[in-house]
Amino acid sequence: MPAIAQLAPNSVPAGSAGLTLTVNGSNFSTTAVVNWNSTALTTTYVTASQLTAAVPTSALATAATVPVTVTNPAVTGGVYGGGMLAESSNSMSFTIN
């Protein structure tokens, strides 16, 4: 199951330009997706312990505390079954001041 340990950055002022969010943790699959308030972001796999995601300017417009999670998508079973269900990480808060 994926787990988030740290977001970098973990806060920005409201009205900031879009940014690249680095998510550090563990058990990220190569197809993992970073979710911003339940909306999937364009995500890049770096390692099993690091992902980056593009946060658009529109998502940073107003002050808020935004939950960030990681989802490892489901894997279908193949010939012998053995697939995996989608797994979601713990939630970590990103603060827009």
XYZ file of N, CA and C in Angstrom:
291
model
N 0.850 -1.172 0.000
C 0.000 0.000 0.000
C 0.903 1.244 0.000
N 0.604 2.237 -0.846
C 1.436 3.441 -0.870
C 1.281 4.235 0.427
N 2.332 4.952 0.794
C 2.301 5.784 2.002
C 3.055 7.079 1.728
N 2.467 8.200 2.130
C 3.111 9.505 1.976
C 3.809 9.858 3.284
N 5.073 10.285 3.183
C 5.830 10.722 4.349
C 6.037 12.237 4.345
N 6.128 12.837 3.135
C 6.459 14.264 3.053
C 6.002 14.846 1.721
N 5.556 16.101 1.762
C 5.264 16.885 0.562
C 6.266 18.023 0.487
N 6.762 18.313 -0.713
C 7.681 19.437 -0.878
C 7.322 20.182 -2.153
N 6.930 21.461 -2.067
C 6.690 22.171 -0.806
C 5.406 21.668 -0.146
N 5.166 22.084 1.108
C 3.920 21.691 1.769
C 2.979 22.867 1.987
N 3.398 24.064 1.521
C 2.522 25.236 1.584
C 3.012 26.294 0.606
N 2.074 27.138 0.165
C 2.377 28.287 -0.698
C 1.358 29.380 -0.404
N 1.679 30.627 -0.752
C 0.675 31.695 -0.617
C -0.417 31.549 -1.676
N -1.630 31.934 -1.330
C -2.731 31.934 -2.306
C -2.348 32.805 -3.491
N -2.734 32.383 -4.670
C -2.429 33.133 -5.881
C -1.084 32.788 -6.488
N -0.392 31.816 -5.931
C 0.913 31.411 -6.469
C 0.757 30.789 -7.849
N 1.858 30.825 -8.584
C 1.895 30.172 -9.895
C 1.892 28.660 -9.699
N 1.498 27.936 -10.730
C 1.528 26.479 -10.682
C 2.910 25.978 -10.287
N 2.963 24.775 -9.768
C 4.239 24.264 -9.260
C 4.335 22.762 -9.464
N 5.548 22.268 -9.270
C 5.780 20.829 -9.260
C 5.842 20.396 -7.808
N 4.929 19.523 -7.431
C 4.856 18.989 -6.075
C 5.642 17.683 -6.032
N 6.563 17.585 -5.074
C 7.308 16.343 -4.869
C 6.679 15.602 -3.703
N 6.340 14.345 -3.933
C 5.733 13.509 -2.901
C 6.732 12.406 -2.562
N 7.182 12.393 -1.309
C 8.106 11.375 -0.836
C 7.354 10.400 0.058
N 7.683 9.126 -0.053
C 7.004 8.119 0.750
C 7.520 6.738 0.409
N 6.607 5.771 0.270
C 7.028 4.400 -0.020
C 5.943 3.647 -0.776
N 6.393 2.598 -1.434
C 5.507 1.660 -2.156
C 4.710 2.300 -3.289
N 5.311 3.270 -3.998
C 4.639 3.860 -5.149
C 4.876 2.974 -6.371
N 3.813 2.661 -7.105
C 3.964 1.875 -8.332
C 4.370 2.803 -9.471
N 4.803 2.210 -10.563
C 5.216 3.011 -11.723
C 4.045 3.748 -12.354
N 2.817 3.325 -12.034
C 1.623 3.970 -12.578
C 0.850 4.758 -11.515
N 1.499 5.017 -10.373
C 0.853 5.740 -9.271
C 0.415 7.133 -9.720
N -0.663 7.620 -9.091
C -1.219 8.937 -9.402
C -1.347 9.738 -8.114
N -0.900 11.002 -8.165
C -1.078 11.922 -7.040
C -2.453 12.572 -7.186
N -3.222 12.560 -6.105
C -4.557 13.148 -6.090
C -4.554 14.410 -5.238
N -5.140 15.476 -5.783
C -5.233 16.777 -5.137
C -6.709 17.014 -4.863
N -7.107 16.909 -3.598
C -8.518 17.064 -3.259
C -9.385 16.128 -4.106
N -8.928 14.885 -4.240
C -9.596 13.811 -4.998
C -9.522 13.945 -6.512
N -8.791 14.929 -7.027
C -8.619 15.095 -8.473
C -7.218 14.628 -8.866
N -7.146 13.723 -9.822
C -5.856 13.205 -10.270
C -5.041 14.302 -10.948
N -3.764 14.394 -10.568
C -2.839 15.330 -11.202
C -1.950 14.576 -12.189
N -1.402 15.292 -13.163
C -0.415 14.706 -14.060
C 0.788 14.339 -13.206
N 1.110 13.046 -13.157
C 2.099 12.521 -12.215
C 3.251 11.868 -12.950
N 4.465 12.075 -12.430
C 5.666 11.437 -12.960
C 6.268 10.542 -11.886
N 6.481 9.272 -12.239
C 7.146 8.327 -11.338
C 8.640 8.612 -11.373
N 9.246 8.813 -10.209
C 10.695 9.008 -10.110
C 11.327 7.722 -9.578
N 10.882 7.294 -8.396
C 11.314 6.028 -7.796
C 10.123 5.480 -7.002
N 10.281 4.294 -6.424
C 9.222 3.717 -5.592
C 8.985 4.542 -4.332
N 9.868 5.516 -4.064
C 9.702 6.375 -2.889
C 9.529 7.850 -3.247
N 9.421 8.175 -4.542
C 9.228 9.577 -4.923
C 8.436 9.714 -6.215
N 7.463 10.638 -6.176
C 6.680 11.028 -7.344
C 6.723 12.539 -7.451
N 6.519 13.068 -8.655
C 6.298 14.504 -8.823
C 4.969 14.683 -9.540
N 4.312 15.803 -9.244
C 3.006 16.072 -9.851
C 2.890 17.554 -10.180
N 2.230 17.850 -11.293
C 2.020 19.231 -11.730
C 0.748 19.777 -11.092
N 0.901 20.798 -10.251
C -0.244 21.463 -9.629
C -0.506 22.740 -10.422
N -1.675 22.866 -11.053
C -1.947 24.046 -11.882
C -2.190 25.302 -11.047
N -1.950 26.452 -11.651
C -2.177 27.744 -10.997
C -3.592 27.845 -10.451
N -4.576 27.339 -11.188
C -5.970 27.441 -10.764
C -6.224 26.736 -9.431
N -5.426 25.723 -9.104
C -5.604 24.986 -7.854
C -5.027 25.730 -6.657
N -4.288 26.812 -6.920
C -3.621 27.563 -5.854
C -4.205 28.961 -5.674
N -5.353 29.205 -6.267
C -5.925 30.558 -6.313
C -6.405 31.077 -4.960
N -6.992 30.220 -4.140
C -7.579 30.690 -2.881
C -7.045 29.889 -1.694
N -7.071 30.516 -0.522
C -6.596 29.872 0.700
C -7.414 28.616 0.986
N -6.723 27.545 1.358
C -7.389 26.273 1.647
C -6.383 25.298 2.235
N -6.894 24.273 2.855
C -6.084 23.119 3.235
C -6.546 21.981 2.342
N -5.632 21.471 1.537
C -5.976 20.506 0.495
C -5.423 19.126 0.855
N -6.278 18.096 0.864
C -5.774 16.744 1.095
C -5.081 16.199 -0.157
N -3.906 15.621 0.050
C -3.138 15.005 -1.038
C -2.993 13.523 -0.715
N -3.290 12.677 -1.695
C -3.124 11.233 -1.546
C -2.438 10.679 -2.783
N -1.998 9.432 -2.690
C -1.433 8.712 -3.833
C -2.249 7.446 -4.028
N -2.580 7.150 -5.280
C -3.290 5.911 -5.610
C -2.426 5.070 -6.541
N -2.224 3.814 -6.154
C -1.652 2.825 -7.059
C -2.850 2.183 -7.755
N -2.987 2.358 -9.076
C -4.159 1.820 -9.773
C -4.240 0.291 -9.698
N -5.433 -0.230 -9.934
C -5.652 -1.674 -9.963
C -4.841 -2.295 -11.098
N -4.444 -3.543 -10.893
C -3.729 -4.315 -11.913
C -4.590 -5.526 -12.232
N -4.876 -5.735 -13.518
C -5.712 -6.871 -13.898
C -4.955 -8.180 -13.714
N -5.698 -9.276 -13.662
C -5.163 -10.558 -13.235
C -4.295 -11.342 -14.181
N -4.424 -11.211 -15.477
C -3.658 -12.052 -16.390
C -4.223 -13.461 -16.443
N -3.452 -14.391 -16.932
C -3.897 -15.760 -17.164
C -4.289 -16.458 -15.866
N -3.537 -16.257 -14.804
C -3.755 -16.996 -13.558
C -4.390 -16.149 -12.465
N -5.028 -15.071 -12.822
C -5.562 -14.180 -11.792
C -4.414 -13.388 -11.203
N -4.419 -13.202 -9.912
C -3.281 -12.538 -9.270
C -3.241 -11.039 -9.475
N -4.333 -10.447 -9.896
C -4.361 -9.001 -10.029
C -4.369 -8.338 -8.661
N -4.327 -7.020 -8.657
C -4.351 -6.274 -7.408
C -5.405 -5.181 -7.487
N -6.079 -4.936 -6.381
C -7.031 -3.835 -6.309
C -6.283 -2.525 -6.195
N -6.953 -1.433 -6.558
C -6.351 -0.110 -6.367
C -6.112 0.114 -4.879
N -5.012 0.779 -4.555
C -4.672 1.077 -3.168
C -4.414 2.566 -3.032
N -4.945 3.155 -1.971
C -4.733 4.581 -1.721
C -3.934 4.782 -0.447
N -3.123 5.814 -0.459
C -2.260 6.143 0.678
C -3.022 6.885 1.763
N -2.301 7.147 2.830
C -2.758 8.094 3.843
C -2.884 9.470 3.199
N -3.623 10.348 3.805
C -3.786 11.712 3.323
C -2.807 12.632 4.039
N -2.212 13.566 3.292
C -1.351 14.578 3.882
C -1.871 15.938 3.425
N -1.824 16.918 4.296
C -2.384 18.234 3.990
C -1.360 19.168 3.339
N -1.814 19.859 2.302
C -1.058 20.930 1.647
C -1.801 22.216 1.977
N -1.085 23.231 2.453
C -1.720 24.463 2.891
C -1.501 25.592 1.887
N -2.608 26.228 1.493
C -2.546 27.423 0.670
C -2.931 28.567 1.596
N -1.971 29.436 1.910
C -2.199 30.516 2.878
C -2.876 31.726 2.254
